[in-house]
Short mmCIF file of C-alpha atoms in Angstrom, two decimals:
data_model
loop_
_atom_site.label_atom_id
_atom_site.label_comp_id
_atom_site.label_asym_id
_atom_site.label_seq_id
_atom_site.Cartn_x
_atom_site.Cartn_y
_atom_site.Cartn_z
CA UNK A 28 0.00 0.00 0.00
CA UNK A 29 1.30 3.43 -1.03
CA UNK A 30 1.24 6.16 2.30
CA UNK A 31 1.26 9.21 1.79
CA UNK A 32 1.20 11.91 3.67
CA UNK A 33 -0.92 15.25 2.77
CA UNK A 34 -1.74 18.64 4.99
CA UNK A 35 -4.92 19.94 4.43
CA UNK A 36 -5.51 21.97 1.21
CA UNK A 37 -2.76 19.69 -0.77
CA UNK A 38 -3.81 16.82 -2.86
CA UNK A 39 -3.75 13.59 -4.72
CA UNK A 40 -4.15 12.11 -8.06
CA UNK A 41 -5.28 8.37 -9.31
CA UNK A 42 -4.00 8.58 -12.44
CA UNK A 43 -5.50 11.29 -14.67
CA UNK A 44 -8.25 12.27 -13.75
CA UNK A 45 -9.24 11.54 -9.95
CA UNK A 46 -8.23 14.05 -7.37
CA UNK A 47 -8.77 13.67 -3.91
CA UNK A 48 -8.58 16.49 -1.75
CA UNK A 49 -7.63 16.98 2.08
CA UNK A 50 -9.83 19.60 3.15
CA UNK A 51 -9.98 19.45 6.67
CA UNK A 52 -8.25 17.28 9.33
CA UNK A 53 -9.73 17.73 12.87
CA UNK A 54 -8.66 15.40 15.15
CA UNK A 55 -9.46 11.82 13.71
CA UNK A 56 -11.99 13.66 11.55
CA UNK A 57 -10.66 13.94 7.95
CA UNK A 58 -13.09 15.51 5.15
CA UNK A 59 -11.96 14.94 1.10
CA UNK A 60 -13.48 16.29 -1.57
CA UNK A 61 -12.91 13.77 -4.23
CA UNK A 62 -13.45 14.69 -8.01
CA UNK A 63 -13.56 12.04 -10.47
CA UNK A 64 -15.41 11.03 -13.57
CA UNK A 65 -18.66 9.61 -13.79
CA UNK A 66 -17.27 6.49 -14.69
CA UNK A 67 -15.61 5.82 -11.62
CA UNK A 68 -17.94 5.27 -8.58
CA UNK A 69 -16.92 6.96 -5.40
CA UNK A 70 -18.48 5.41 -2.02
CA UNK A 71 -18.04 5.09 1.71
CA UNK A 72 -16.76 1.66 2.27
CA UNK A 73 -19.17 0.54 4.74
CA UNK A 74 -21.85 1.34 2.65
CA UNK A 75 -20.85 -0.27 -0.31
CA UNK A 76 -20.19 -3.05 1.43
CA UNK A 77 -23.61 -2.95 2.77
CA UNK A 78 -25.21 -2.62 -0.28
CA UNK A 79 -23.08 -5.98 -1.49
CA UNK A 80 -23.52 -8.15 1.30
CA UNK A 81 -27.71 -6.91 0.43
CA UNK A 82 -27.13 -8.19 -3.47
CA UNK A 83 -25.88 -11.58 -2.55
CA UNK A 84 -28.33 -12.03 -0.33
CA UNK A 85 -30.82 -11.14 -2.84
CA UNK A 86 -29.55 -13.02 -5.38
CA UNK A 87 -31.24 -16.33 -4.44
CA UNK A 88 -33.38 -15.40 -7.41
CA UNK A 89 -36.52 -16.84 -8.32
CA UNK A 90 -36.95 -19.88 -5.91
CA UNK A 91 -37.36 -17.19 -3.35
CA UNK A 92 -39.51 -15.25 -5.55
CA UNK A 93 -41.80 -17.74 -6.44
CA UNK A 94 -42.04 -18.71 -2.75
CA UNK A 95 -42.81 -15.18 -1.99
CA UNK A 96 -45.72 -15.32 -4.48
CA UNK A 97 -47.21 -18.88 -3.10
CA UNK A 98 -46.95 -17.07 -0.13
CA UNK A 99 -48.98 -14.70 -1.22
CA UNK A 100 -51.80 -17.12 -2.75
CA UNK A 101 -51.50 -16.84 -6.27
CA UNK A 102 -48.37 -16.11 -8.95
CA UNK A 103 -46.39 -18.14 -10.68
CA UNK A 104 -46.10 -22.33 -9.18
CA UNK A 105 -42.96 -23.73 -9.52
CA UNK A 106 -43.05 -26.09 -12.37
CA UNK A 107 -41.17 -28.50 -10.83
CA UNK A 108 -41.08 -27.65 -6.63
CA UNK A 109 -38.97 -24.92 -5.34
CA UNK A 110 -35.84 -27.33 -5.36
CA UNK A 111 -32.23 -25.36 -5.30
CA UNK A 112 -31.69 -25.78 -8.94
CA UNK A 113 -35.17 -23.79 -9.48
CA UNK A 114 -33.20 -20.57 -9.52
CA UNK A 115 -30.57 -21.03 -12.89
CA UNK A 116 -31.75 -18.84 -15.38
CA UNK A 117 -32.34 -21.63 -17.77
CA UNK A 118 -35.60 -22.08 -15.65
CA UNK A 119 -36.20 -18.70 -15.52
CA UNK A 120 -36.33 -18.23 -19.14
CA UNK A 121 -38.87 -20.70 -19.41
CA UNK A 122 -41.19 -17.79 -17.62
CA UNK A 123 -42.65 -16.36 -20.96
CA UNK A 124 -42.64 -12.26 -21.91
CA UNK A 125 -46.34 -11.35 -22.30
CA UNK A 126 -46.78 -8.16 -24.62
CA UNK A 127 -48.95 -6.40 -21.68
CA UNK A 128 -46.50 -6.90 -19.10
CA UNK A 129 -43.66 -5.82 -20.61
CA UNK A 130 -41.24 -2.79 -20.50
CA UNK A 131 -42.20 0.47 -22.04
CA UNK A 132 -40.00 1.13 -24.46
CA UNK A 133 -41.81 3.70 -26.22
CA UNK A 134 -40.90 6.69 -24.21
CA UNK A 135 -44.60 7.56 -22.56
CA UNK A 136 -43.47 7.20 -19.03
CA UNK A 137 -44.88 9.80 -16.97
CA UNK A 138 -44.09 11.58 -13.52
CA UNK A 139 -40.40 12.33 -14.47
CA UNK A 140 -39.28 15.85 -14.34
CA UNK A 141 -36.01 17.93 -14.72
CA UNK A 142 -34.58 19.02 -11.54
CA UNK A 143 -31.33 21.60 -11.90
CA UNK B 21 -27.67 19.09 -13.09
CA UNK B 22 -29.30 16.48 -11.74
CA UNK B 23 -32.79 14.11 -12.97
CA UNK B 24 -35.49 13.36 -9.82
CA UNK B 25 -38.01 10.35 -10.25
CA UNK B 26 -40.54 10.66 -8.49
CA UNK B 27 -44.32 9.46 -7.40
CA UNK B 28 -44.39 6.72 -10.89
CA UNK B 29 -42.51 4.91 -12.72
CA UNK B 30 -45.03 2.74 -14.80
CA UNK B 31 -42.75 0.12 -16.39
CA UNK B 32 -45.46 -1.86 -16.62
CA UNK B 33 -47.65 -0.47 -19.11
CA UNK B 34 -44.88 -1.11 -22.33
CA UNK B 35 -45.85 -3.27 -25.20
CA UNK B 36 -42.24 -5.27 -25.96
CA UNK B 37 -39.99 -7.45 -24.21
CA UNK B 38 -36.76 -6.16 -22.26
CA UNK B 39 -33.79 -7.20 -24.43
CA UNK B 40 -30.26 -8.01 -22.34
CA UNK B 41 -28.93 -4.83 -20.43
CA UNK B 42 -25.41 -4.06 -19.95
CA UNK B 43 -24.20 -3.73 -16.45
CA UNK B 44 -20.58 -1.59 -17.31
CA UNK B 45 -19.74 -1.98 -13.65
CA UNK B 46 -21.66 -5.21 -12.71
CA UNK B 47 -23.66 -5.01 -9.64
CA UNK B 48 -22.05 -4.53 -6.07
CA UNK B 49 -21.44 -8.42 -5.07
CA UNK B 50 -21.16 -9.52 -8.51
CA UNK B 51 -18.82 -7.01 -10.58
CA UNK B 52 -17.94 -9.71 -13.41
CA UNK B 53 -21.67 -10.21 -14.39
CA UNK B 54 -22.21 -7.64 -16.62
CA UNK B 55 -25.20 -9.04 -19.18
CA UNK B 56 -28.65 -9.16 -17.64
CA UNK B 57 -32.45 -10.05 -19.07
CA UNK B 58 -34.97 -8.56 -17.14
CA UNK B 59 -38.13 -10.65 -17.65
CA UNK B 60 -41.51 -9.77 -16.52
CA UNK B 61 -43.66 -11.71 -14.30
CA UNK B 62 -46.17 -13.08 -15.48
CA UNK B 63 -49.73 -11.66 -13.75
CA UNK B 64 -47.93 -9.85 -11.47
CA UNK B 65 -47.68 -6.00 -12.57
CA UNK B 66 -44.16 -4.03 -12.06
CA UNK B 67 -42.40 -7.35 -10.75
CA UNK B 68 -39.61 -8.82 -12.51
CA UNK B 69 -36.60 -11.22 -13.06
CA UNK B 70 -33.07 -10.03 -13.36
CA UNK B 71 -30.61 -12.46 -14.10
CA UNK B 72 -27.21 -12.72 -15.83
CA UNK B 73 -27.50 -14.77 -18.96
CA UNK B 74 -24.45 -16.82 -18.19
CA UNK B 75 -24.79 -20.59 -16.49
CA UNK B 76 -24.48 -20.08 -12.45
CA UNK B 77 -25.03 -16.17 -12.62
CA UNK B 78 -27.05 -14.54 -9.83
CA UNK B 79 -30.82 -13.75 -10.54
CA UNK B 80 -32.83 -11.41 -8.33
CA UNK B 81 -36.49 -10.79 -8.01
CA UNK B 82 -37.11 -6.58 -9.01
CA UNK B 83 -40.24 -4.26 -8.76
CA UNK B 84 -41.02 -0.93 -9.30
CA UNK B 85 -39.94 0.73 -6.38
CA UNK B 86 -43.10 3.35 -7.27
CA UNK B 87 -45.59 0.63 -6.88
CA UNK B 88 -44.87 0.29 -3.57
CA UNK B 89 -43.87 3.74 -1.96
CA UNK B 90 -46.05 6.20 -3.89
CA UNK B 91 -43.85 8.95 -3.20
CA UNK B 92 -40.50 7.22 -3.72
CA UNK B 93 -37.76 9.83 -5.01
CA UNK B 94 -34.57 8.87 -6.28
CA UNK B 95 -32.00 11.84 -7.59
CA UNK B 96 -29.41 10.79 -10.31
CA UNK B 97 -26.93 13.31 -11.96
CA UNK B 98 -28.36 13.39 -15.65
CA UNK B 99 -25.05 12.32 -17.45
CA UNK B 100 -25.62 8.79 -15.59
CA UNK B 101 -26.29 7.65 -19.17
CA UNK B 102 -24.74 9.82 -21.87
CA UNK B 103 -27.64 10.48 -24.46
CA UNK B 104 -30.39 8.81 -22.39
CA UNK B 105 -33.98 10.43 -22.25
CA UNK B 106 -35.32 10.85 -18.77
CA UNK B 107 -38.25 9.27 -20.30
CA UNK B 108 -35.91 5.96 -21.12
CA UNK B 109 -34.93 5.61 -17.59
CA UNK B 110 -36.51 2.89 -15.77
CA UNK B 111 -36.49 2.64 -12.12
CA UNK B 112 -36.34 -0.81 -10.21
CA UNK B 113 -35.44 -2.31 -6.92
CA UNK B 114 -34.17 -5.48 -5.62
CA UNK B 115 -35.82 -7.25 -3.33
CA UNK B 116 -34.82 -10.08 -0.55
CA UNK B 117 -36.97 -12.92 0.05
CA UNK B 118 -35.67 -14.75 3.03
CA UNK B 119 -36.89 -18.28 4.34
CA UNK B 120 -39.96 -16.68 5.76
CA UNK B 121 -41.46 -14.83 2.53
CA UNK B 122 -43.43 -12.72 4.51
CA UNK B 123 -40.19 -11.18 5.94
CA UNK B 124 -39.29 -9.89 2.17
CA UNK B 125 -37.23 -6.85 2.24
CA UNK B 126 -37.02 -3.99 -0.41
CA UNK B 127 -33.47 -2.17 -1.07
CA UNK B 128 -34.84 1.30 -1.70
CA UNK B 129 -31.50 3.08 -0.70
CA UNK B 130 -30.15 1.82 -4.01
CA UNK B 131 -31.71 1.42 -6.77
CA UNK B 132 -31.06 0.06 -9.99
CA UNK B 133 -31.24 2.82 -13.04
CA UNK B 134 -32.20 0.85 -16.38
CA UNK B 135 -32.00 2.94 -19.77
CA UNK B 136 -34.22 0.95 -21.75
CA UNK B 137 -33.27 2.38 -24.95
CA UNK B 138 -29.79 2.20 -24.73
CA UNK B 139 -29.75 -1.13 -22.65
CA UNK B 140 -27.78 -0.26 -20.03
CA UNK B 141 -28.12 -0.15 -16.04
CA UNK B 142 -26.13 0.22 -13.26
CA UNK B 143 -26.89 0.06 -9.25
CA UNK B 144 -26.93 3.77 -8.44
CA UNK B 145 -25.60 3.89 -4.55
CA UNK B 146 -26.22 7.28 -3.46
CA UNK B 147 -24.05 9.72 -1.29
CA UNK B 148 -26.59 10.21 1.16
CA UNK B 149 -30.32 8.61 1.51
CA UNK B 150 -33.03 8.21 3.54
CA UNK B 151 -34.26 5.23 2.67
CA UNK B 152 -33.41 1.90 3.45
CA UNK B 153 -32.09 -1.16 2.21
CA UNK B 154 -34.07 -3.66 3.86
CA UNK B 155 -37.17 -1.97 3.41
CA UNK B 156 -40.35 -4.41 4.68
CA UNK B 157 -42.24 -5.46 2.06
CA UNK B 158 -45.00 -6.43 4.88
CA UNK B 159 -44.34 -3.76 7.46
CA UNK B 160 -47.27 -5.45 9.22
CA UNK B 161 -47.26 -8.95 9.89
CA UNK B 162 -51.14 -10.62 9.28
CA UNK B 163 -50.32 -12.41 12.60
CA UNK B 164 -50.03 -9.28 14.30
CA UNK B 165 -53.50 -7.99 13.28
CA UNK B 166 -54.71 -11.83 13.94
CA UNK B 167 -55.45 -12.33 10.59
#
């Protein structure tokens, strides 16, 4: 790991074009201002990690789902029983696309608006 | 310049199929899945699948985030998507159905952005938000209410 060491008001690049900034340091309070692309996503660790640890929880996919709707008294029945291999998205793609219930891709979505 | 969705997000009322989308980054847990179908469920309105394409990729059960907080918000900067319409952008969040499916969670804190024209998405992970990522789908258990 590279250490560096900055006073507040001096800076650092990550290659071309991410700066990080020490703005303040106040006792084991430090505050950057960090300026890179859009490209390149800038987040606290722990809530990244959060977020991560939430996705691969998630991801048991559609056994869950399909659980979720017996659950709820109607919705799709697993073909087969909601056996581990349920989830792969070969059986997933067995789930047809019905016209009504698809995407809009024709641009008349409504409620979005312009902030500044 | 930023782009606020707000109060709808009607997904649901298109007339094709979702074609694969392009995760750039992949999605937080999974950042070498990048190609996703998003499949709708059949009879059940703003719910859908997302899964990678490839053999053994993850799959997660999305919905419109709208349907079920009418006055969700969700602020991205508008270059998110170079070229993308704010009327392209689609709106969805993954949801966690433990054991118990009546203890289903919703991560509103960070959503996924689809552009359904240019068939890309990404999980936008805000700065700051006030919503959560285990959101209950049921805050109120039937039990509870003796039901």
């Amino acid at each position: 790991m590279l250490v560096l060491s900055r006073r507040a008001g001096e800076a650092v690049f990550i290659g071309e074009d991410v700066r990080v900034l020490v703005l303040e340091v106040r006792g084991d309070l430090v505050r950057l201002g960090i300026k890179a692309p859009r490209s390149v996503p800038v987040h606290r660790e722990e809530v990244f990690e959060q977020i991560r640890e939430e996705n691969r929880r998630a991801a048991k996919g559609t056994a869950a789902a399909d659980r979720l709707f017996v659950a709820l008294g109607s919705g799709p029945e697993p073909e087969d029983g909601p056996r581990p291999g349920s989830r792969t998205p070969h059986s997933i793609s067995k789930t047809p696309a019905t016209e009504s219930q698809s995407l809009n891709l024709d641009g008349d979505n409504t409620g979005h608006k312009s902030g500044e | 310049m930023v782009v606020i969705f707000e109060g709808t997000n009607r997904s649901d009322t298109g007339k094709r199929s979702m074609p694969l989308i392009r995760f750039e980054s992949g999605i937080p847990g999974f950042p070498e899945v990048r190609r996703f179908a998003l499949h709708p469920i059949p009879e059940r309105e703003g719910w859908f699948r997302l899964f990678g394409v490839e053999e053994g990729d993850p799959a997660f059960l999305v919905v419109d985030p709208f349907l079920l907080v009418p006055h969700y918000k969700v602020e991205v900067p508008d270059d998110l998507f170079p070229g993308a319409r704010p009327q392209d952008i689609v709106v969805l969040a993954i949801v966690r159905v433990p054991e118990d499916p009546l203890g289903a969670t919703v991560n509103l804190q960070a959503p996924l952005i689809v552009d359904v024209r240019g068939h890309r998405g990404l999980q936008w992970v805000p700065a700051e938000s006030s919503y959560s990522l285990r959101h209950p789908l049921f805050p109120c258990r039937p039990e509870a209410v003796g039901v």
